[in-house]
Tab-separated table of N, CA and C in Angstrom:
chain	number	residue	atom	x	y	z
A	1	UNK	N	-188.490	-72.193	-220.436
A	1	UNK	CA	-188.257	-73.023	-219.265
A	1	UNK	C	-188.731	-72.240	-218.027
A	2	UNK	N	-189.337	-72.842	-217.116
A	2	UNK	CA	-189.986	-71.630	-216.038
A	2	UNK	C	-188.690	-72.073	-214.805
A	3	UNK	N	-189.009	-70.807	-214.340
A	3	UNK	CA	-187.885	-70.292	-213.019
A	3	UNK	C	-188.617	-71.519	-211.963
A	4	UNK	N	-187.262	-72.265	-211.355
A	4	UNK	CA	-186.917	-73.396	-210.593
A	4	UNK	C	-186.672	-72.977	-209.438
A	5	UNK	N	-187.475	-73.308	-208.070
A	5	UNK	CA	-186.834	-73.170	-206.879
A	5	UNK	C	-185.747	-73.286	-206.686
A	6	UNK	N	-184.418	-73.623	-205.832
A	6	UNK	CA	-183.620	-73.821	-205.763
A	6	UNK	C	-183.621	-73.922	-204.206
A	7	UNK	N	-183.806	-74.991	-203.284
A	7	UNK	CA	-183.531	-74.311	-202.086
A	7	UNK	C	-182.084	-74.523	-201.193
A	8	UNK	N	-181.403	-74.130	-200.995
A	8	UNK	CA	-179.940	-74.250	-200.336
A	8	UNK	C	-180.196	-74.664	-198.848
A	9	UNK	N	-179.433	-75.513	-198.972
A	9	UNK	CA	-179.568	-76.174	-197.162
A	9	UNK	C	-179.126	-75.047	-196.371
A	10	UNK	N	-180.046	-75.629	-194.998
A	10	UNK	CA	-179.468	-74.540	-194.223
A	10	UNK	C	-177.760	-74.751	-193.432
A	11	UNK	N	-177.339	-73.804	-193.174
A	11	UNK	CA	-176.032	-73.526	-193.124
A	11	UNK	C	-175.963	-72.380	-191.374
A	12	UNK	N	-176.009	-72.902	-190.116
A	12	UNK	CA	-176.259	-71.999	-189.350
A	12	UNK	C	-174.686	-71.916	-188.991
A	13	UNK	N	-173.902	-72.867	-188.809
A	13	UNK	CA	-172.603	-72.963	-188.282
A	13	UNK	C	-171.784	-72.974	-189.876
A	14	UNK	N	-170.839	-72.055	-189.989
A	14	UNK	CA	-169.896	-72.056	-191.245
A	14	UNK	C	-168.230	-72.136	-190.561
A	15	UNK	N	-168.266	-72.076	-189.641
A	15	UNK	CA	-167.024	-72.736	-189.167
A	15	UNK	C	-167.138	-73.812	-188.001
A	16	UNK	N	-165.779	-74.930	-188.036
A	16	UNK	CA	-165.856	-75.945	-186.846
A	16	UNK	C	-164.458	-75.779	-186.324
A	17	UNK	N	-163.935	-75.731	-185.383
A	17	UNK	CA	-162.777	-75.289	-184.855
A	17	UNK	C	-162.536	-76.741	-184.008
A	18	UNK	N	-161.611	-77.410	-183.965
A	18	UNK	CA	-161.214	-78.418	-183.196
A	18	UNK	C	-159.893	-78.221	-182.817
A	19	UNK	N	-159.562	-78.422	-181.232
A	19	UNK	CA	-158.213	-78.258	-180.609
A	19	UNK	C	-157.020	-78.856	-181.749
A	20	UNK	N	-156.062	-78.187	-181.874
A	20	UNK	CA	-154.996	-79.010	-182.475
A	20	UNK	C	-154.252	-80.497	-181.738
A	21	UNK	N	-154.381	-80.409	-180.501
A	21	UNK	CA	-153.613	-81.422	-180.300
A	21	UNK	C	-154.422	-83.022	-180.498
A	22	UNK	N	-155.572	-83.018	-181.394
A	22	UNK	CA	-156.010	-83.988	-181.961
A	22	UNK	C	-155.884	-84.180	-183.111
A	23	UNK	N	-154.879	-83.376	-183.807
A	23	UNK	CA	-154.927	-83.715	-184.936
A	23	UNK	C	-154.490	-84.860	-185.679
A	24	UNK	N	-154.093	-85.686	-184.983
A	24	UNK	CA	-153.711	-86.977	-185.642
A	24	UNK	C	-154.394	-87.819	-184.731
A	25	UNK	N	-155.585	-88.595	-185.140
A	25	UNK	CA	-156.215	-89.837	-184.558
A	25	UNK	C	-155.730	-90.870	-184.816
A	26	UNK	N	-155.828	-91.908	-183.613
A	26	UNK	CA	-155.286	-93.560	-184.369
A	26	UNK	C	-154.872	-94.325	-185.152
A	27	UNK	N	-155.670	-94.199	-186.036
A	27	UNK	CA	-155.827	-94.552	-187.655
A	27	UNK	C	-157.231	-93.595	-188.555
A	28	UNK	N	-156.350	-94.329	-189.863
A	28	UNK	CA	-156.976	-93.677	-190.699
A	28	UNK	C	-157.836	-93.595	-190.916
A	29	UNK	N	-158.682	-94.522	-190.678
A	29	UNK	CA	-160.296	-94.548	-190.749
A	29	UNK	C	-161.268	-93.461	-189.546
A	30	UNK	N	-160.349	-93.600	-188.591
A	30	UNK	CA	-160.570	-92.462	-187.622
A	30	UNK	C	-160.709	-91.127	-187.944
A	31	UNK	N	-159.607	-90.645	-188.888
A	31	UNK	CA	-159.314	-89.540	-189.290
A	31	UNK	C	-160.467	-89.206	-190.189
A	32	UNK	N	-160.546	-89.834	-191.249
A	32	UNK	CA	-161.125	-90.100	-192.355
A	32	UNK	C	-162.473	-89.675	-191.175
A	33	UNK	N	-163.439	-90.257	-190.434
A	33	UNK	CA	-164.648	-90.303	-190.369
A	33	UNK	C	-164.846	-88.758	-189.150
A	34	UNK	N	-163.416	-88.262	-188.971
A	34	UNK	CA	-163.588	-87.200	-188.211
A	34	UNK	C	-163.712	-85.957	-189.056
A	35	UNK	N	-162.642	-86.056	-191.057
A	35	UNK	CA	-162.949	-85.042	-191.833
A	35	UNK	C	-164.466	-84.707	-192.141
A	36	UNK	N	-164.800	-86.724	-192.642
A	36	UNK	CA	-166.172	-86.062	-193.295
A	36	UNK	C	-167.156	-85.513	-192.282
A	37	UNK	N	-167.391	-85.720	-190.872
A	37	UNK	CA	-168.447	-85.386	-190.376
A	37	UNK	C	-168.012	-83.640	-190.305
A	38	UNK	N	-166.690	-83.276	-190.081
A	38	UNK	CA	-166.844	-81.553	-190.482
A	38	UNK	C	-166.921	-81.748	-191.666
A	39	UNK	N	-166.949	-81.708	-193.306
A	39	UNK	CA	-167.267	-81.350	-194.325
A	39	UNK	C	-168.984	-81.657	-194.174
A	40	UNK	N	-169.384	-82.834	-193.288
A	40	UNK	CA	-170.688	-82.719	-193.771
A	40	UNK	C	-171.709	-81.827	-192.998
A	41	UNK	N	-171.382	-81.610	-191.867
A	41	UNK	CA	-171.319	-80.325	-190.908
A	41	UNK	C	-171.395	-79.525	-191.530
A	42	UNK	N	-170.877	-78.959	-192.025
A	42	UNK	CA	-170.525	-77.604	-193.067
A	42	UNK	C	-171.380	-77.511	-194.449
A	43	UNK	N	-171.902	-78.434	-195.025
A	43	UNK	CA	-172.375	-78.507	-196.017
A	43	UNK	C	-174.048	-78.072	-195.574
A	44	UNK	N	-174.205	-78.652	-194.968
A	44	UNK	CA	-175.777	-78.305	-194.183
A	44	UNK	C	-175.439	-78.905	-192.583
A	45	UNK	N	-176.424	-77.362	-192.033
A	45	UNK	CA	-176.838	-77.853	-190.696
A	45	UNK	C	-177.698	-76.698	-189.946
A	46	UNK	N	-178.317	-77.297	-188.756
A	46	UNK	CA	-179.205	-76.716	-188.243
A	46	UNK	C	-178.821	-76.155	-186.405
A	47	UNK	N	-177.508	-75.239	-186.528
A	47	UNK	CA	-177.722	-74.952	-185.127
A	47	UNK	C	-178.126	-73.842	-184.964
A	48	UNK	N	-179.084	-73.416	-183.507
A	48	UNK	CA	-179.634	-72.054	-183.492
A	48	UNK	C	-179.290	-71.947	-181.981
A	49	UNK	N	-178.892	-71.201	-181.527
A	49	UNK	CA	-178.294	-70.645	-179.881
A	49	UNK	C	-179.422	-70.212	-179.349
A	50	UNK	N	-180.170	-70.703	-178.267
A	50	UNK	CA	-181.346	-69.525	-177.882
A	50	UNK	C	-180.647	-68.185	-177.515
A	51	UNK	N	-181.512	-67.262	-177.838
A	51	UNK	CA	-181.000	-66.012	-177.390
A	51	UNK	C	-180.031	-65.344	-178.260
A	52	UNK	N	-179.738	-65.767	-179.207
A	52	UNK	CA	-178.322	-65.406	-179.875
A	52	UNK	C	-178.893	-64.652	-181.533
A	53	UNK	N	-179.790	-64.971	-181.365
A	53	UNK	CA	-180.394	-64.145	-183.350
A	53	UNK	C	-180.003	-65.166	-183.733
A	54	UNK	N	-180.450	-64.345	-185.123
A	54	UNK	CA	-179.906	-65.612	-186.509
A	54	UNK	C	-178.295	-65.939	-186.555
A	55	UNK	N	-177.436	-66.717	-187.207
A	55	UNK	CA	-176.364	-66.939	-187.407
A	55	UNK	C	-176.062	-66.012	-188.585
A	56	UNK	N	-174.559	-66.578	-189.207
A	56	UNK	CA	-173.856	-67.632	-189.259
A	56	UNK	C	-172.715	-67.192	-187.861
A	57	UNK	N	-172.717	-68.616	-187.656
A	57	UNK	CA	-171.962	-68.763	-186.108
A	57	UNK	C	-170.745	-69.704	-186.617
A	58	UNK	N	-169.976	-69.753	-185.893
A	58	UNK	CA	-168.562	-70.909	-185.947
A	58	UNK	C	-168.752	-71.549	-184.182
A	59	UNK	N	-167.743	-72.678	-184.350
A	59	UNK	CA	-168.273	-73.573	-183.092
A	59	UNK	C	-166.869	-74.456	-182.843
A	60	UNK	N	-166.559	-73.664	-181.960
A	60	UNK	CA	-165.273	-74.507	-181.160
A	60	UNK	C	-165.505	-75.650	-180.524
A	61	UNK	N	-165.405	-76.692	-180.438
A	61	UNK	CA	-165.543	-77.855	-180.223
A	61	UNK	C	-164.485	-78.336	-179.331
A	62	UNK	N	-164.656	-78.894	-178.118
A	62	UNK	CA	-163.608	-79.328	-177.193
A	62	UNK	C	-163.591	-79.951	-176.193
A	63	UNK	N	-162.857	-80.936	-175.867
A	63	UNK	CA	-163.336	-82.024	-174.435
A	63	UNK	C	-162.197	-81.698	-173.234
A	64	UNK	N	-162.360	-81.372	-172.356
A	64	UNK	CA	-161.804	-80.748	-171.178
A	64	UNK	C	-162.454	-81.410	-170.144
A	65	UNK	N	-161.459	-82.368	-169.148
A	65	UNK	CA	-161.296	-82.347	-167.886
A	65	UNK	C	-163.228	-83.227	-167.744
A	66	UNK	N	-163.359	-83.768	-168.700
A	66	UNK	CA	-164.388	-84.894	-168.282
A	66	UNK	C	-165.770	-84.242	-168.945
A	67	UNK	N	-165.596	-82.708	-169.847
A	67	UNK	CA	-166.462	-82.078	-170.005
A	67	UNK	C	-166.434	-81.610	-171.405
A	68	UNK	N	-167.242	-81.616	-172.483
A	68	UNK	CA	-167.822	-80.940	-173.609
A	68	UNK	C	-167.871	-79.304	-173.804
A	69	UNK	N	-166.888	-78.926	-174.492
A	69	UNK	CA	-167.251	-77.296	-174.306
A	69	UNK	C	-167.520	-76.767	-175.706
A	70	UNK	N	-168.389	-76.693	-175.834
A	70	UNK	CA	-168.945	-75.588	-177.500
A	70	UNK	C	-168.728	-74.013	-177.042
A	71	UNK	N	-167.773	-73.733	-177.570
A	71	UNK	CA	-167.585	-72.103	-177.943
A	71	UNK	C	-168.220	-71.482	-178.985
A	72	UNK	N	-169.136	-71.150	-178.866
A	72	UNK	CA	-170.234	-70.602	-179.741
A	72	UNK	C	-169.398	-69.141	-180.367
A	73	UNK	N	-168.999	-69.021	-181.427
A	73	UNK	CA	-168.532	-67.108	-182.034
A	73	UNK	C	-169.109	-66.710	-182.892
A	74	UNK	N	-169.510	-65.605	-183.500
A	74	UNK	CA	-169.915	-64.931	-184.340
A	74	UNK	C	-169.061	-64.935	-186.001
A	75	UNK	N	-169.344	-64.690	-187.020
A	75	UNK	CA	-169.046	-64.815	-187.909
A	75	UNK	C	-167.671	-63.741	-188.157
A	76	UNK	N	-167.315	-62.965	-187.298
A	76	UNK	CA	-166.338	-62.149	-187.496
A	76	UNK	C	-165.232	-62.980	-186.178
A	77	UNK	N	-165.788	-64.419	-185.614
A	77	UNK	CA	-164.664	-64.916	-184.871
A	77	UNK	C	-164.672	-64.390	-183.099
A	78	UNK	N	-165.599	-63.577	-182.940
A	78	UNK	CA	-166.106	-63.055	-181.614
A	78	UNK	C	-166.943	-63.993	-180.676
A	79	UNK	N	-166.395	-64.271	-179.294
A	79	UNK	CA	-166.486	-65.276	-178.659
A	79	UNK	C	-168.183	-64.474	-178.133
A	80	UNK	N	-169.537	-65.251	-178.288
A	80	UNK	CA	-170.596	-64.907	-178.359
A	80	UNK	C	-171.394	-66.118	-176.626
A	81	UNK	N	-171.180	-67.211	-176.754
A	81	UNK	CA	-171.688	-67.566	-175.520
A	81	UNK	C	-170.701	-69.165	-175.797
A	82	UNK	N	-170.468	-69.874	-174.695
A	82	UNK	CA	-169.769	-71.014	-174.134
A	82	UNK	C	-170.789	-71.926	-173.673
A	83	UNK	N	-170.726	-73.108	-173.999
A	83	UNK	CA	-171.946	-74.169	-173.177
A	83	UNK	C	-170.831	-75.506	-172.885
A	84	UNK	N	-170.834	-75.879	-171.704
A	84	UNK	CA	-170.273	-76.984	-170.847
A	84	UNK	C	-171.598	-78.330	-170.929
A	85	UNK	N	-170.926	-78.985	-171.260
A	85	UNK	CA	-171.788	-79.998	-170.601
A	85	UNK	C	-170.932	-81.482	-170.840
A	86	UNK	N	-171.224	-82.039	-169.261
A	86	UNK	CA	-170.754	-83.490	-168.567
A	86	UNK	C	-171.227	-84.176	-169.659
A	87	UNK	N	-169.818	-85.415	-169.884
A	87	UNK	CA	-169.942	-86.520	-170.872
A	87	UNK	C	-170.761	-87.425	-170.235
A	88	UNK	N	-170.681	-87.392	-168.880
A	88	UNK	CA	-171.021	-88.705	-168.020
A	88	UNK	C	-171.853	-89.381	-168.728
A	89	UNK	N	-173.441	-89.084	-168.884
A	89	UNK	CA	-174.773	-89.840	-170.488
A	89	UNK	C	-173.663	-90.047	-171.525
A	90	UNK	N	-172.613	-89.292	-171.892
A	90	UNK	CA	-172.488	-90.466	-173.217
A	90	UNK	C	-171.313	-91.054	-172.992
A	91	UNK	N	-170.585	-91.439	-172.316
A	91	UNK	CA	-169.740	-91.973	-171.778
A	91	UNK	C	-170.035	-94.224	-172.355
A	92	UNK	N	-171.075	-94.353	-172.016
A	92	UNK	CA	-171.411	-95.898	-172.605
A	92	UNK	C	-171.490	-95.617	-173.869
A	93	UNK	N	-171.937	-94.584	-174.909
A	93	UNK	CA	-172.103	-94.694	-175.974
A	93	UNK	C	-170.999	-94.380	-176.440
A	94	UNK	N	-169.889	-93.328	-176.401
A	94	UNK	CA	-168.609	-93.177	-176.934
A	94	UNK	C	-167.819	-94.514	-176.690
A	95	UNK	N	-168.037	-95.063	-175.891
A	95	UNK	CA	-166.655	-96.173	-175.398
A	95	UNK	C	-167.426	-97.367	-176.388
A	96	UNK	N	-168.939	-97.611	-176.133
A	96	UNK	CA	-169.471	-98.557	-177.159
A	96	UNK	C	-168.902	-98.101	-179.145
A	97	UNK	N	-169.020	-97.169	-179.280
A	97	UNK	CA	-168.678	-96.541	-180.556
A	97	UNK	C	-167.170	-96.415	-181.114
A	98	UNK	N	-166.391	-96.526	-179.862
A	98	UNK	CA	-164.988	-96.834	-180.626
A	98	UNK	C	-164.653	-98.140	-180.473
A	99	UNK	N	-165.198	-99.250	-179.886
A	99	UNK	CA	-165.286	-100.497	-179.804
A	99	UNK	C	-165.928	-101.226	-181.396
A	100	UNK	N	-167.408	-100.161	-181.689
A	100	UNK	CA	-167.514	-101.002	-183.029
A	100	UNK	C	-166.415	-100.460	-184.164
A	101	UNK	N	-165.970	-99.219	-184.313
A	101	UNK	CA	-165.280	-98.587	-185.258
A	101	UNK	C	-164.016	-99.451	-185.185
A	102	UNK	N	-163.402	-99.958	-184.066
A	102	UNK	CA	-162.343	-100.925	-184.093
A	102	UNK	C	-162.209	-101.947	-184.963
A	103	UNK	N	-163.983	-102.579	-184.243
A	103	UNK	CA	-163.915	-103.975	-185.095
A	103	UNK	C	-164.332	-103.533	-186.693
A	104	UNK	N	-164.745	-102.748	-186.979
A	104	UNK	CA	-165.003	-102.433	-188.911
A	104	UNK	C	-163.677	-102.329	-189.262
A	105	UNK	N	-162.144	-101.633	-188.320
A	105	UNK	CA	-161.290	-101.418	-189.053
A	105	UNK	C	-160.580	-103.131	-188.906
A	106	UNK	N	-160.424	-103.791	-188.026
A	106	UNK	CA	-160.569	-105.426	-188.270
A	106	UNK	C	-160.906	-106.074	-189.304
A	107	UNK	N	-162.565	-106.236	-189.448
A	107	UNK	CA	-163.005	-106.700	-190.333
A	107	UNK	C	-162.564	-105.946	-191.800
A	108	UNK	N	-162.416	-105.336	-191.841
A	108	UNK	CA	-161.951	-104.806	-192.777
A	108	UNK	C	-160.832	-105.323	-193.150
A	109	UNK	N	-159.257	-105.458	-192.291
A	109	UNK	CA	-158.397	-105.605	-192.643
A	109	UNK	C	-157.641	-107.271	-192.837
A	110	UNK	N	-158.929	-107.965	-192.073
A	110	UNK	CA	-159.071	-109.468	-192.167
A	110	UNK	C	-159.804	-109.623	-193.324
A	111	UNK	N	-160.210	-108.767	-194.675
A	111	UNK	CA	-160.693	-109.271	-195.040
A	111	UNK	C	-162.392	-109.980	-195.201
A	112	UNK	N	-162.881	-109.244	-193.968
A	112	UNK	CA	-164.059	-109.802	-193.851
A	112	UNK	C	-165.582	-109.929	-194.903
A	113	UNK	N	-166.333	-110.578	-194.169
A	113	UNK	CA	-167.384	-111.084	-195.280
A	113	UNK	C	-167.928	-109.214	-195.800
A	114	UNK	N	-169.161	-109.183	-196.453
A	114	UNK	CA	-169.627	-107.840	-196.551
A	114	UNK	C	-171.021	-107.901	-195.692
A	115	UNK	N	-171.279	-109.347	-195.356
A	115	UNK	CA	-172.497	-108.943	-194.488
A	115	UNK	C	-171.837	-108.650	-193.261
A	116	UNK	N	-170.471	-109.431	-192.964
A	116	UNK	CA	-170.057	-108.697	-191.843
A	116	UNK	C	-169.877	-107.418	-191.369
A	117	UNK	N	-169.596	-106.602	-192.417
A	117	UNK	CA	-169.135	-105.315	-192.414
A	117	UNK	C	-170.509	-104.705	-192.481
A	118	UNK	N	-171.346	-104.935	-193.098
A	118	UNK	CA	-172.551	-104.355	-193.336
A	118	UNK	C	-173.142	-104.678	-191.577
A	119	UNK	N	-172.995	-105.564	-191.372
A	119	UNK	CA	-173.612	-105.528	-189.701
A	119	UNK	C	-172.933	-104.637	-188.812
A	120	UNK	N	-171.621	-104.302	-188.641
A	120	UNK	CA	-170.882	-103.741	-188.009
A	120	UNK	C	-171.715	-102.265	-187.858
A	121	UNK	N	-171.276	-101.865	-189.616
A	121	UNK	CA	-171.375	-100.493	-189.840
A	121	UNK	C	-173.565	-99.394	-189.261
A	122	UNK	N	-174.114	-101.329	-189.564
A	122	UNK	CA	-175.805	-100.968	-188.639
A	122	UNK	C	-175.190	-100.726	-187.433
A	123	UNK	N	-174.858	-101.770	-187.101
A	123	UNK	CA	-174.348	-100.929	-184.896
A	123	UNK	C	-174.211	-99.538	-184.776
A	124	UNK	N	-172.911	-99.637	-185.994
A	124	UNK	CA	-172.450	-97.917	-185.879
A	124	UNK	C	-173.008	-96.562	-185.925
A	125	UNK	N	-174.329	-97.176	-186.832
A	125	UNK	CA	-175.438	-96.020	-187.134
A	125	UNK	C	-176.313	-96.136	-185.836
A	126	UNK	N	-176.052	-96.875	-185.185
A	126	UNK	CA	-177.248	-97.162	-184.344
A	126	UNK	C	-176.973	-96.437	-183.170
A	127	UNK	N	-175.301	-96.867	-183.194
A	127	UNK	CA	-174.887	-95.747	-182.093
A	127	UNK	C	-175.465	-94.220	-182.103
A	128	UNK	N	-175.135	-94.113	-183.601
A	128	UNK	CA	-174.798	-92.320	-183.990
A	128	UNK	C	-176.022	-92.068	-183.863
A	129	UNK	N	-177.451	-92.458	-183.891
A	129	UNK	CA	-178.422	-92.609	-183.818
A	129	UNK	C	-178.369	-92.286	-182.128
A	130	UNK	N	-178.501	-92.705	-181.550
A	130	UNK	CA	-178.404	-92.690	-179.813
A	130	UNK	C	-177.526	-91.751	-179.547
A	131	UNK	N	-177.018	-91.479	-179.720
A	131	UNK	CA	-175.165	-90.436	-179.454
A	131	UNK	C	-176.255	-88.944	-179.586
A	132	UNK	N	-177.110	-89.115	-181.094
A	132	UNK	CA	-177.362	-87.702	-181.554
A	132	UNK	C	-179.226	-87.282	-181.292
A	133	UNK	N	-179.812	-88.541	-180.354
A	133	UNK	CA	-180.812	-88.005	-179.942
A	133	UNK	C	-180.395	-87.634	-178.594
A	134	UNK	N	-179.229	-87.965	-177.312
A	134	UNK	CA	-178.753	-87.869	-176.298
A	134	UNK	C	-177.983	-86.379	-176.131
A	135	UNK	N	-177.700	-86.397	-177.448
A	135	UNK	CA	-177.256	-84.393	-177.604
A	135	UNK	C	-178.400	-84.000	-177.750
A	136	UNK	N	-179.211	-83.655	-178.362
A	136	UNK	CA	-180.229	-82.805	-178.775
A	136	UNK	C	-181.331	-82.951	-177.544
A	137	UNK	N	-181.514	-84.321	-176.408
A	137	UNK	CA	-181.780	-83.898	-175.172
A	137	UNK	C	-181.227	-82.811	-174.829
A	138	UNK	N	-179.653	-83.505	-174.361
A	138	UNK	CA	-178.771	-82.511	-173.592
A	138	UNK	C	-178.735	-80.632	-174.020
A	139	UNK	N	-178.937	-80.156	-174.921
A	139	UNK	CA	-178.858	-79.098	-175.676
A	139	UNK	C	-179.972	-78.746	-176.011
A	140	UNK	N	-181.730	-78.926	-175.526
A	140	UNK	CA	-182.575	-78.535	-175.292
A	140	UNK	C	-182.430	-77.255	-174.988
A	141	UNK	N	-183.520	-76.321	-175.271
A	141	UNK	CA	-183.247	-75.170	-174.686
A	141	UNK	C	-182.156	-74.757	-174.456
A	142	UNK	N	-181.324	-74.365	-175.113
A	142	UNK	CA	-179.947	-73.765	-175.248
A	142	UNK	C	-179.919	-74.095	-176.725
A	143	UNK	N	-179.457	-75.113	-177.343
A	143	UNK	CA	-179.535	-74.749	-178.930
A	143	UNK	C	-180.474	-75.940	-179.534
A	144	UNK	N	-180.898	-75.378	-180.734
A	144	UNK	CA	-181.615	-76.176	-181.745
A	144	UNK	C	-181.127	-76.601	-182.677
A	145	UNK	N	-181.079	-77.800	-182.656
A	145	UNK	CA	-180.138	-78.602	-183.766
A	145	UNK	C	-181.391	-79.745	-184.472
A	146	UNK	N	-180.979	-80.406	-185.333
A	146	UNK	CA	-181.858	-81.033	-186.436
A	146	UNK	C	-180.997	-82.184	-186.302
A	147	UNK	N	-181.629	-83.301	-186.662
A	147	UNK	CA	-180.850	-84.703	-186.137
A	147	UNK	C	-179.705	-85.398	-186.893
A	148	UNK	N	-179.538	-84.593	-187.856
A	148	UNK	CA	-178.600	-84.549	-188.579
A	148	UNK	C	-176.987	-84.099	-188.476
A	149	UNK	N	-177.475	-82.546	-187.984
A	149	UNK	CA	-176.527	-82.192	-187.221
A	149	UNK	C	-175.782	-82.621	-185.630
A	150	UNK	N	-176.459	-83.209	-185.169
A	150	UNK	CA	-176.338	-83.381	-183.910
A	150	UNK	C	-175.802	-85.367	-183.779
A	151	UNK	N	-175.954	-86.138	-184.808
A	151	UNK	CA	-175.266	-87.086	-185.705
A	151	UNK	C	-173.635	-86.782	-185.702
A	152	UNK	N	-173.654	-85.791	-186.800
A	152	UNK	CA	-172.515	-85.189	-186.832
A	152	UNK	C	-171.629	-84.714	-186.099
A	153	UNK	N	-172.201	-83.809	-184.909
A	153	UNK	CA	-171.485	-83.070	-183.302
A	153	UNK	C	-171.001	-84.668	-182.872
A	154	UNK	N	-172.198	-85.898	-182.477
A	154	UNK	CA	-171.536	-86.862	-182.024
A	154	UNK	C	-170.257	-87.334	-182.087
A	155	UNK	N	-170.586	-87.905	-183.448
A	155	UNK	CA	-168.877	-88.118	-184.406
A	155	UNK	C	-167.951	-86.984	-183.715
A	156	UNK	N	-168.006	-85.987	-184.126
A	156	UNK	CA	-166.565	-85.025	-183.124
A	156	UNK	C	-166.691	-85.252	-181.985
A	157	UNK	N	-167.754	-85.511	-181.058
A	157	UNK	CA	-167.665	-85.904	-179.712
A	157	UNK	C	-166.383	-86.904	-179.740
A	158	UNK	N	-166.830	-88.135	-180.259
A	158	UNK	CA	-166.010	-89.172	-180.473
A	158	UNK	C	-164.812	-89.052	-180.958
A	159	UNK	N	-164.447	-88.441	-181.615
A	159	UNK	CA	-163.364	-88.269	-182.096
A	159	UNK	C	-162.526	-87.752	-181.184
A	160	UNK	N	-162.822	-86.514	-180.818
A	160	UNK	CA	-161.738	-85.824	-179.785
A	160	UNK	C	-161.844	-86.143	-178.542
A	161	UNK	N	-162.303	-87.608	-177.964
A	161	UNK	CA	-162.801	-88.359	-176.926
A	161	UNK	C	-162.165	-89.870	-177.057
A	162	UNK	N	-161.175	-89.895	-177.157
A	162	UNK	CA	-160.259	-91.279	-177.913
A	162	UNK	C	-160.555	-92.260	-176.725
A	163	UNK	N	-159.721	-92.060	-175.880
A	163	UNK	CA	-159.675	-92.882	-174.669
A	163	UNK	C	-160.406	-92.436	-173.381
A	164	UNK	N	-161.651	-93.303	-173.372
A	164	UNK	CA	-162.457	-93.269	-171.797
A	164	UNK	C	-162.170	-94.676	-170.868
């Protein structure tokens, strides 16, 4: 049998740190879509800090006073660089995004058709879609993220961003 590539996703962030006092969202579906985007975060992703070398990095995640704060640390937990940045740009897209996640948990619980739900859940991508090319503007030159990851950052945007 001949020797098989294997290639392992990349992995730049191996920890996600989120404030505790979010730990209980709305509902469950909330919760639920705030685990998987850290497990899928974690499974593969592409962040690179300018200036910072290679990783593996961990990434505090946090919404303060109208503002986004990534605590960038080092793999031994050492606070390495901080980046702020104003929600104000996603401010229509978070408030649009817990508006559709509402109505899926609705339709859902009415029972709804599956093309209904299947339409809902396109919006929702469509958001995360917009949410995660509007980061990877914003985070130009300062970090490099892959659109995947930055998908994912959204979702925690949202999440720990309940009420605008």
């Amino acid at each position: 049998m001949p020797d098989r590539l294997v290639i392992a996703p990349e992995r730049d962030l191996v920890r996600i740190d989120l404030p505790d006092g979010h730990a209980l969202l709305p509902s469950p579906y909330a919760e639920a879509d705030r685990r998987q985007a850290v497990e899928d975060l974690l499974a593969g992703n592409r962040f690179r800090p300018a200036g910072l070398g290679p990783g593996p990095f961990g990434l505090g995640i946090a919404v303060r006073d109208g503002r986004l704060m990534l605590e960038i640390r080092d793999a031994a937990d050492a606070p390495l660089h901080a980046l702020v940045l104003a929600l104000g740009p996603f401010r229509r897209l978070i408030k649009d995004y817990h508006m559709v996640v509402e109505s899926h948990e609705k339709a859902v619980a009415e029972g709804g058709s599956e093309a209904r739900i299947q339409a809902i859940d396109m919006g929702r991508r469509g958001l995360h879609n917009e949410g995660a090319e509007l980061l990877t503007e914003r985070l130009a030159g300062k970090v490099e993220i892959n659109f995947e990851t930055a998908r994912r950052l959204f979702t925690l945007v949202c999440a720990l961003h309940q009420r605008i």
